[in-house]
């Protein structure tokens, strides 16, 4: 912002085209590496590279060397204990979403954490069950092993109970997702998560929250509802719940309402007074302990028919190999599980890395989660990611490194090996209520819709598409729908960009959209056209149409009309019906001469106009003889602003070159700002399209045009005032300032530029 006492400097330099700039300033030509050079470099190994590779694959070595025991250890211990208690509860609760026995959730809160401790690059996320992934796992589980009816005919299911079959499906899907994550990490394709925008993830997780809410209604209401998967599963589940609503267990409903009300109130207190509370109140853990005690004391299971967690075996089960046949049946579900799990974890990790000023590696995170899921699946755990609430507990309670995560795994291990039996009388309605109350943040994302609609309607469409798609079709197909709509929106934005005509802001070297400003200057016969996107095969026709619309004529049509007119004039001259005089053409025939409709040799009409047998060039904007009418071209110069053109493909280059030739052939001078490097690499220039049309800046091109085509006398003085007038301010401390109009001769090709700094 310019202020009265602002410092300023004036730059005086020659007017530069790209050619003249290259002559005055020598460029360094760098050696470009070939594909063979990159391959050699990739497979070259030395001691330094081996050390860096080891440190990148085992990040624990790097941060453990810098571990501050006195400053960080106590915080990590407190954080580890707090996170461990939450992880136990969430492991049991989220396991219900996966349609598995609850204690398998404890495995998912233990094994992946151990591996991530060594391989992960984030110091603050809490690895373990994530509700959306659990629901996606549950969809695959209930599809292959439904609640009612026979399971899929899969080798390896023989002799297994329904729960054991479901555990095998969940672990196999997790193993396959882990392989996919590991492969993407090894191939260095961690960038794929960038295709999942915040808008898409927000809509997807909102729909997932609705799925989770509906899936927990059967526990909150105490109903027996079979697991349903596939498109419209949510609608069918709600239909079954409403049909059985009269069979609701009142005790389950009362317990759930009490739990949700208390947890909601305390969570609001935690949020409001988080700056004053040293540690957030672990209300979920407290209410779980109370519910366990009350359920055990009053024997809720026997007296009221409440469904409880039940028997929790001590210890861990032996490793199990995944089932390859399940891989074939669940590959479609495993891929979105791998992508969503990594995307959520990486997003949360990025937030904390920025907050605490350290870097994370997306490819290494893929490797870490891939190995974690492969290792965990071998011990019957299901897909792991991170939950925002659990990670918030780990960070807010003083956690500094993954030592806190390791200690949380120790707490889970103690529960699994020693005190798990204390959780046996816990009502499942308590777990369902805890899950539902933690959906508040996801469900409140509906408030983003009005904001997105006002700010960016395309993003709003992506949000609604991903949400509605996941709501109706299921999470796996819904994610595909959202991603498809997002990619279509990107294609449409690049294929149909908002092109504009620019104008000079008076008294500056700045050029803006002519529709946005009042005090602008537009030289007569000059157009400045801006395209704010790449030029490629999909939008070259759109670019051509927009340019034709902007200049007000179709250059190819004008060229053909002119060549037709030349044919007719030649014929009339040959027949003696026209004569050339010093004042122009003279019609020597008695009657009117009709225009010929000769359409032979159409290819010649697209060639440059040839005046070799004419005594002078024809002024196409003047009145022509013999009733010949040719569209007038009102401009003499066109400037193309390519500053926002990031790339051009071969189709775009061909279309651009053809368009430039058409404009040049109708005697319109074309200038391009700035020059794109690919033009030289693709033999873009020839006798008609020359490199001299490229200029360094818009202002350089405009000054050159105005020197070549001076404004009329009555406008020239006004132009010089506008284009070259500057205000000179005395340095701070001076008591006065004065304006000086600095005249610059365009013939010397100099321009003044002012940049004001505070």
Coordinates of C-alpha atoms in Angstrom, one line a residue, residues 316-735:
X316 CA -2.3 -62.9 22.0
X317 CA -3.1 -65.5 19.3
X318 CA -0.6 -67.2 17.1
X319 CA 0.2 -65.5 13.8
X320 CA -2.0 -66.5 10.8
X321 CA -1.3 -66.4 7.1
X322 CA -3.7 -64.3 5.0
X323 CA -6.0 -66.0 2.6
X324 CA -5.1 -65.4 -1.1
X325 CA -8.6 -66.2 -2.3
X326 CA -9.9 -63.4 0.0
X327 CA -7.4 -61.1 -1.8
X328 CA -9.2 -61.7 -5.1
X329 CA -12.7 -61.0 -3.6
X330 CA -11.7 -57.9 -1.7
X331 CA -9.2 -56.1 -3.9
X332 CA -11.7 -53.4 -4.8
X333 CA -12.3 -52.7 -1.1
X334 CA -8.7 -52.9 -0.1
X335 CA -7.5 -50.1 -2.4
X336 CA -9.7 -47.4 -1.0
X337 CA -8.9 -48.6 2.5
X338 CA -5.2 -48.1 1.8
X339 CA -5.7 -44.7 0.3
X340 CA -8.1 -43.4 3.0
X341 CA -6.0 -44.7 5.8
X342 CA -2.9 -43.0 4.6
X343 CA -4.7 -39.8 3.6
X344 CA -6.2 -39.3 7.0
X345 CA -3.1 -40.2 8.9
X346 CA -0.9 -38.0 6.7
X347 CA -3.3 -35.0 7.0
X348 CA -3.3 -35.2 10.8
X349 CA 0.5 -35.7 10.9
X350 CA 1.0 -32.7 8.7
X351 CA -1.0 -30.5 11.1
X352 CA 1.2 -31.5 14.0
X353 CA 4.4 -31.3 12.0
X354 CA 3.7 -27.7 11.1
X355 CA 2.7 -26.8 14.7
X356 CA 5.9 -28.3 16.2
X357 CA 8.2 -27.4 13.3
X358 CA 9.5 -30.7 11.9
X359 CA 9.2 -32.4 8.6
X360 CA 7.4 -35.6 7.6
X361 CA 7.9 -37.8 4.6
X362 CA 4.8 -38.9 2.7
X363 CA 6.5 -41.9 1.1
X364 CA 8.1 -43.1 4.4
X365 CA 4.6 -42.7 6.0
X366 CA 3.3 -45.1 3.3
X367 CA 6.0 -47.6 4.1
X368 CA 5.4 -47.2 7.8
X369 CA 1.7 -47.8 7.6
X370 CA 2.1 -50.6 5.0
X371 CA 4.5 -52.6 7.2
X372 CA 2.4 -51.8 10.3
X373 CA -0.7 -53.2 8.6
X374 CA 1.1 -56.3 7.2
X375 CA 2.6 -57.1 10.6
X376 CA -0.6 -56.4 12.5
X377 CA -2.7 -58.4 10.1
X378 CA -0.5 -61.4 10.8
X379 CA -1.7 -61.2 14.4
X380 CA -5.4 -60.7 13.5
X381 CA -5.6 -56.9 13.8
X382 CA -7.4 -54.8 11.3
X383 CA -6.4 -51.7 9.3
X384 CA -4.8 -49.0 11.3
X385 CA -4.6 -45.3 10.7
X386 CA -5.1 -42.5 13.3
X387 CA -8.1 -41.0 15.0
X388 CA -8.0 -37.2 15.4
X389 CA -9.4 -37.4 19.0
X390 CA -6.8 -39.9 20.1
X391 CA -4.0 -38.0 18.5
X392 CA -5.3 -34.8 20.1
X393 CA -5.0 -36.5 23.5
X394 CA -1.5 -37.7 22.8
X395 CA -0.4 -34.2 21.8
X396 CA -2.3 -32.1 24.3
X397 CA -1.2 -34.2 27.4
X398 CA 2.4 -33.4 26.7
X399 CA 3.5 -36.0 24.2
X400 CA 6.7 -35.0 22.4
X401 CA 7.7 -38.2 20.5
X402 CA 6.5 -41.6 19.6
X403 CA 7.8 -42.8 23.0
X404 CA 4.3 -41.8 24.1
X405 CA 2.8 -44.0 21.4
X406 CA 5.0 -46.9 22.6
X407 CA 3.8 -46.4 26.2
X408 CA 0.2 -46.4 25.1
X409 CA 0.8 -49.7 23.4
X410 CA 2.2 -51.0 26.7
X411 CA -1.1 -49.9 28.5
X412 CA -3.1 -51.8 25.8
X413 CA -0.8 -54.9 26.3
X414 CA -1.4 -54.8 30.1
X415 CA -5.2 -54.8 29.6
X416 CA -4.9 -57.6 27.0
X417 CA -2.7 -59.8 29.2
X418 CA -3.9 -59.1 32.7
X419 CA -7.0 -57.0 33.3
X420 CA -9.2 -57.5 30.3
X421 CA -11.7 -59.5 32.2
X422 CA -12.7 -56.3 34.1
X423 CA -14.3 -55.1 30.8
X424 CA -16.4 -58.2 30.3
X425 CA -19.6 -56.7 31.9
X426 CA -19.4 -53.5 29.8
X427 CA -22.6 -52.9 27.8
X428 CA -22.1 -52.6 24.1
X429 CA -24.6 -49.7 24.2
X430 CA -22.0 -47.7 26.1
X431 CA -19.4 -48.3 23.4
X432 CA -22.1 -47.3 20.8
X433 CA -22.9 -44.1 22.7
X434 CA -19.2 -43.2 23.0
X435 CA -18.8 -43.7 19.2
X436 CA -21.9 -41.6 18.4
X437 CA -21.0 -38.7 20.7
X438 CA -17.5 -38.5 19.1
X439 CA -19.1 -38.0 15.6
X440 CA -20.1 -34.5 16.5
X441 CA -17.1 -32.9 14.7
X442 CA -17.7 -34.9 11.5
X443 CA -21.5 -34.3 11.4
X444 CA -21.0 -30.6 12.0
X445 CA -19.2 -30.4 8.7
X446 CA -22.6 -29.9 7.0
X447 CA -22.1 -26.3 8.0
X448 CA -19.5 -26.0 5.2
X449 CA -22.1 -26.3 2.5
X450 CA -23.3 -22.7 2.5
X451 CA -19.7 -21.4 2.8
X452 CA -18.5 -23.5 -0.1
X453 CA -21.6 -22.5 -2.2
X454 CA -20.8 -18.8 -1.7
X455 CA -17.0 -19.2 -2.2
X456 CA -16.6 -21.9 -4.9
X457 CA -19.6 -23.7 -6.4
X458 CA -17.3 -26.4 -8.0
X459 CA -15.9 -27.3 -4.6
X460 CA -19.4 -27.4 -3.2
X461 CA -20.4 -29.9 -5.9
X462 CA -17.4 -32.1 -5.1
X463 CA -18.4 -32.0 -1.4
X464 CA -22.0 -33.0 -2.1
X465 CA -21.0 -35.6 -4.7
X466 CA -18.6 -37.4 -2.3
X467 CA -21.1 -37.2 0.6
X468 CA -24.2 -38.3 -1.3
X469 CA -22.2 -40.9 -3.2
X470 CA -20.8 -42.4 0.0
X471 CA -24.2 -42.1 1.6
X472 CA -26.1 -44.1 -1.1
X473 CA -23.5 -46.3 -2.7
X474 CA -21.2 -47.2 0.2
X475 CA -17.9 -45.8 1.3
X476 CA -15.7 -47.5 -1.4
X477 CA -17.9 -46.5 -4.4
X478 CA -18.7 -43.1 -2.8
X479 CA -15.0 -42.3 -2.6
X480 CA -14.6 -43.3 -6.3
X481 CA -17.6 -41.0 -7.2
X482 CA -16.2 -38.1 -5.2
X483 CA -12.7 -38.5 -6.8
X484 CA -14.3 -38.8 -10.3
X485 CA -16.3 -35.6 -9.8
X486 CA -13.2 -33.8 -8.4
X487 CA -11.1 -34.8 -11.4
X488 CA -13.9 -33.7 -13.8
X489 CA -14.1 -30.3 -12.0
X490 CA -10.3 -29.9 -12.5
X491 CA -10.6 -30.8 -16.1
X492 CA -13.5 -28.4 -16.7
X493 CA -11.6 -25.6 -15.0
X494 CA -8.5 -26.1 -17.2
X495 CA -10.6 -26.8 -20.3
X496 CA -12.8 -23.8 -19.9
X497 CA -10.8 -21.1 -18.2
X498 CA -11.9 -17.6 -17.7
X499 CA -10.1 -15.7 -20.4
X500 CA -10.1 -11.9 -20.3
X501 CA -9.1 -8.7 -22.2
X502 CA -6.6 -6.6 -20.3
X503 CA -6.1 -2.9 -20.2
X504 CA -3.4 -0.5 -18.9
X505 CA -4.0 1.1 -15.5
X506 CA -3.3 4.7 -16.3
X507 CA 0.1 6.0 -15.1
X508 CA 1.5 2.5 -14.4
X509 CA 3.0 -0.5 -16.1
X510 CA 0.2 -2.6 -14.7
X511 CA -2.3 -4.4 -16.8
X512 CA -5.6 -5.7 -15.4
X513 CA -9.0 -7.1 -16.6
X514 CA -10.7 -4.2 -18.4
X515 CA -14.0 -5.1 -16.7
X516 CA -12.7 -4.6 -13.2
X517 CA -11.3 -1.0 -13.3
X518 CA -12.5 2.4 -14.4
X519 CA -9.3 4.5 -14.9
X520 CA -7.9 2.4 -17.7
X521 CA -6.2 3.1 -21.0
X522 CA -6.8 1.0 -24.2
X523 CA -4.9 2.1 -27.3
X524 CA -7.0 2.0 -30.5
X525 CA -6.4 -1.0 -32.6
X526 CA -4.7 -3.0 -29.8
X527 CA -6.1 -6.0 -27.9
X528 CA -4.4 -7.7 -24.9
X529 CA -5.8 -11.3 -24.4
X530 CA -5.0 -13.3 -21.4
X531 CA -5.5 -17.1 -21.0
X532 CA -5.1 -18.3 -17.4
X533 CA -4.5 -22.0 -17.9
X534 CA -2.3 -24.5 -19.8
X535 CA -2.9 -24.9 -23.6
X536 CA -3.4 -28.5 -24.5
X537 CA -5.5 -30.8 -26.7
X538 CA -8.7 -30.4 -24.6
X539 CA -8.9 -26.6 -24.6
X540 CA -7.2 -25.4 -27.8
X541 CA -10.6 -25.1 -29.6
X542 CA -12.0 -23.2 -26.6
X543 CA -9.0 -20.9 -26.6
X544 CA -9.4 -20.3 -30.3
X545 CA -13.2 -19.5 -29.9
X546 CA -12.6 -17.2 -27.0
X547 CA -9.8 -15.3 -28.9
X548 CA -12.1 -15.0 -32.0
X549 CA -14.8 -13.6 -29.7
X550 CA -12.4 -11.2 -28.1
X551 CA -11.0 -9.7 -31.3
X552 CA -14.4 -9.6 -33.0
X553 CA -13.6 -11.5 -36.2
X554 CA -12.7 -15.0 -37.4
X555 CA -9.2 -14.7 -39.0
X556 CA -9.7 -17.8 -41.2
X557 CA -13.0 -16.5 -42.5
X558 CA -11.5 -13.1 -43.2
X559 CA -8.5 -14.7 -45.0
X560 CA -10.8 -16.8 -47.2
X561 CA -12.9 -13.7 -48.0
X562 CA -9.9 -11.7 -49.0
X563 CA -8.5 -14.4 -51.2
X564 CA -11.9 -14.8 -52.9
X565 CA -11.9 -11.1 -53.5
X566 CA -8.4 -11.2 -55.0
X567 CA -9.5 -13.9 -57.4
X568 CA -12.5 -11.8 -58.5
X569 CA -10.4 -8.7 -58.9
X570 CA -7.9 -10.5 -61.0
X571 CA -10.6 -11.9 -63.3
X572 CA -12.2 -8.4 -63.7
X573 CA -8.8 -6.9 -64.5
X574 CA -8.2 -9.6 -67.0
X575 CA -11.5 -9.0 -68.7
X576 CA -11.1 -5.2 -68.7
X577 CA -14.0 -4.6 -66.4
X578 CA -11.7 -3.0 -63.8
X579 CA -8.7 -0.8 -64.3
X580 CA -6.0 0.3 -61.9
X581 CA -5.5 4.1 -61.6
X582 CA -3.4 6.3 -59.3
X583 CA -6.5 6.8 -57.2
X584 CA -7.5 3.1 -57.0
X585 CA -9.7 0.8 -59.0
X586 CA -12.0 2.1 -61.7
X587 CA -15.1 0.2 -62.8
X588 CA -15.2 0.3 -66.7
X589 CA -18.3 -1.8 -67.1
X590 CA -21.8 -0.3 -67.8
X591 CA -23.9 -2.5 -65.4
X592 CA -23.3 -3.8 -61.9
X593 CA -20.8 -6.6 -61.4
X594 CA -22.0 -9.6 -59.4
X595 CA -19.7 -11.3 -57.0
X596 CA -18.4 -14.7 -58.3
X597 CA -19.2 -17.8 -56.4
X598 CA -16.2 -19.8 -57.7
X599 CA -15.2 -22.3 -55.0
X600 CA -12.5 -24.1 -56.9
X601 CA -9.1 -24.6 -55.3
X602 CA -10.4 -24.1 -51.7
X603 CA -7.0 -24.9 -50.3
X604 CA -5.5 -21.8 -51.9
X605 CA -8.0 -19.7 -49.9
X606 CA -6.2 -20.5 -46.7
X607 CA -2.8 -19.4 -48.0
X608 CA -1.3 -15.9 -47.5
X609 CA -2.7 -13.2 -49.8
X610 CA -0.5 -12.7 -52.8
X611 CA -0.2 -9.2 -54.3
X612 CA 2.7 -10.0 -56.7
X613 CA 0.8 -9.1 -59.9
X614 CA -0.8 -6.0 -58.3
X615 CA 0.7 -2.5 -58.6
X616 CA 0.1 -1.9 -54.8
X617 CA -1.4 -3.6 -51.8
X618 CA -5.1 -3.4 -51.3
X619 CA -6.5 -1.5 -48.3
X620 CA -9.0 -4.1 -47.1
X621 CA -10.7 -1.6 -44.7
X622 CA -11.4 0.8 -47.6
X623 CA -14.4 0.5 -50.0
X624 CA -13.7 -2.2 -52.6
X625 CA -14.9 -2.2 -56.2
X626 CA -17.4 -4.3 -58.0
X627 CA -19.7 -4.8 -54.9
X628 CA -17.0 -6.9 -53.2
X629 CA -17.5 -7.0 -49.4
X630 CA -14.8 -8.3 -47.0
X631 CA -15.1 -8.3 -43.2
X632 CA -13.2 -5.4 -41.7
X633 CA -10.4 -6.0 -39.2
X634 CA -10.5 -3.3 -36.7
X635 CA -7.2 -4.1 -34.8
X636 CA -3.6 -4.0 -36.0
X637 CA -1.9 -5.6 -33.0
X638 CA -2.8 -8.5 -30.6
X639 CA -0.8 -9.2 -27.4
X640 CA -1.2 -12.7 -25.9
X641 CA -0.5 -12.8 -22.2
X642 CA 0.9 -16.3 -21.6
X643 CA 2.2 -15.6 -18.1
X644 CA -0.2 -18.2 -16.6
X645 CA 0.3 -20.8 -19.3
X646 CA 2.2 -23.5 -17.4
X647 CA 2.6 -26.0 -20.2
X648 CA 1.7 -26.7 -23.9
X649 CA 1.4 -30.1 -25.4
X650 CA 1.9 -31.0 -29.1
X651 CA -1.8 -30.5 -30.0
X652 CA -1.8 -27.2 -28.3
X653 CA 1.3 -26.1 -30.1
X654 CA -0.1 -27.1 -33.5
X655 CA -3.4 -25.3 -32.8
X656 CA -1.6 -22.2 -31.5
X657 CA 0.7 -22.0 -34.5
X658 CA -2.2 -22.4 -37.0
X659 CA -4.1 -19.6 -35.2
X660 CA -1.0 -17.3 -35.2
X661 CA -0.5 -17.9 -38.9
X662 CA -4.2 -17.0 -39.6
X663 CA -3.8 -13.8 -37.7
X664 CA -0.5 -12.9 -39.4
X665 CA -2.0 -13.5 -42.8
X666 CA -4.8 -11.0 -42.2
X667 CA -2.1 -8.4 -41.3
X668 CA -2.6 -8.5 -37.5
X669 CA 0.7 -8.2 -35.6
X670 CA 0.9 -10.8 -32.8
X671 CA 3.1 -10.4 -29.7
X672 CA 3.4 -13.0 -27.0
X673 CA 4.4 -12.3 -23.4
X674 CA 6.5 -14.2 -22.1
X675 CA 8.1 -16.7 -24.3
X676 CA 7.5 -20.4 -23.4
X677 CA 10.6 -22.6 -23.3
X678 CA 8.9 -25.5 -25.1
X679 CA 8.4 -23.4 -28.2
X680 CA 12.1 -23.6 -29.1
X681 CA 12.2 -27.3 -28.3
X682 CA 9.4 -28.2 -30.7
X683 CA 10.5 -26.3 -33.9
X684 CA 7.7 -23.8 -33.4
X685 CA 9.2 -21.0 -35.5
X686 CA 9.3 -20.6 -39.3
X687 CA 9.2 -17.8 -41.9
X688 CA 5.8 -16.6 -40.7
X689 CA 5.8 -17.3 -37.0
X690 CA 9.1 -15.7 -35.9
X691 CA 10.8 -15.5 -32.5
X692 CA 10.8 -11.7 -32.8
X693 CA 7.1 -11.6 -31.7
X694 CA 8.1 -12.5 -28.1
X695 CA 8.6 -9.7 -25.5
X696 CA 9.8 -9.7 -22.0
X697 CA 6.8 -8.0 -20.4
X698 CA 3.4 -6.7 -21.4
X699 CA 4.6 -3.1 -21.0
X700 CA 7.6 -3.7 -23.4
X701 CA 5.2 -5.1 -26.0
X702 CA 2.8 -2.2 -25.6
X703 CA 5.5 0.5 -25.9
X704 CA 6.8 -1.2 -29.0
X705 CA 3.3 -1.3 -30.5
X706 CA 2.7 2.4 -29.7
X707 CA 6.0 3.4 -31.2
X708 CA 5.2 1.4 -34.4
X709 CA 1.6 2.6 -34.6
X710 CA 1.6 6.1 -33.0
X711 CA -1.7 7.4 -31.6
X712 CA -3.4 10.3 -33.5
X713 CA -2.1 13.8 -32.8
X714 CA -5.0 14.7 -30.6
X715 CA -4.4 11.7 -28.4
X716 CA -0.6 11.5 -28.4
X717 CA 0.0 14.1 -25.7
X718 CA -2.6 12.4 -23.5
X719 CA -0.8 9.1 -24.2
X720 CA 2.6 10.4 -23.2
X721 CA 1.2 11.8 -20.0
X722 CA -0.5 8.5 -19.2
X723 CA 2.2 6.1 -20.1
X724 CA 5.3 8.0 -19.0
X725 CA 4.2 10.3 -16.3
X726 CA 5.6 9.5 -12.9
X727 CA 5.3 11.2 -9.5
X728 CA 8.7 11.8 -7.8
X729 CA 8.5 11.9 -4.0
X730 CA 11.3 13.4 -1.9
X731 CA 12.8 11.1 0.8
X732 CA 11.2 11.0 4.2
X733 CA 12.1 14.1 6.3
X734 CA 11.4 16.5 3.5
X735 CA 8.7 19.1 4.2

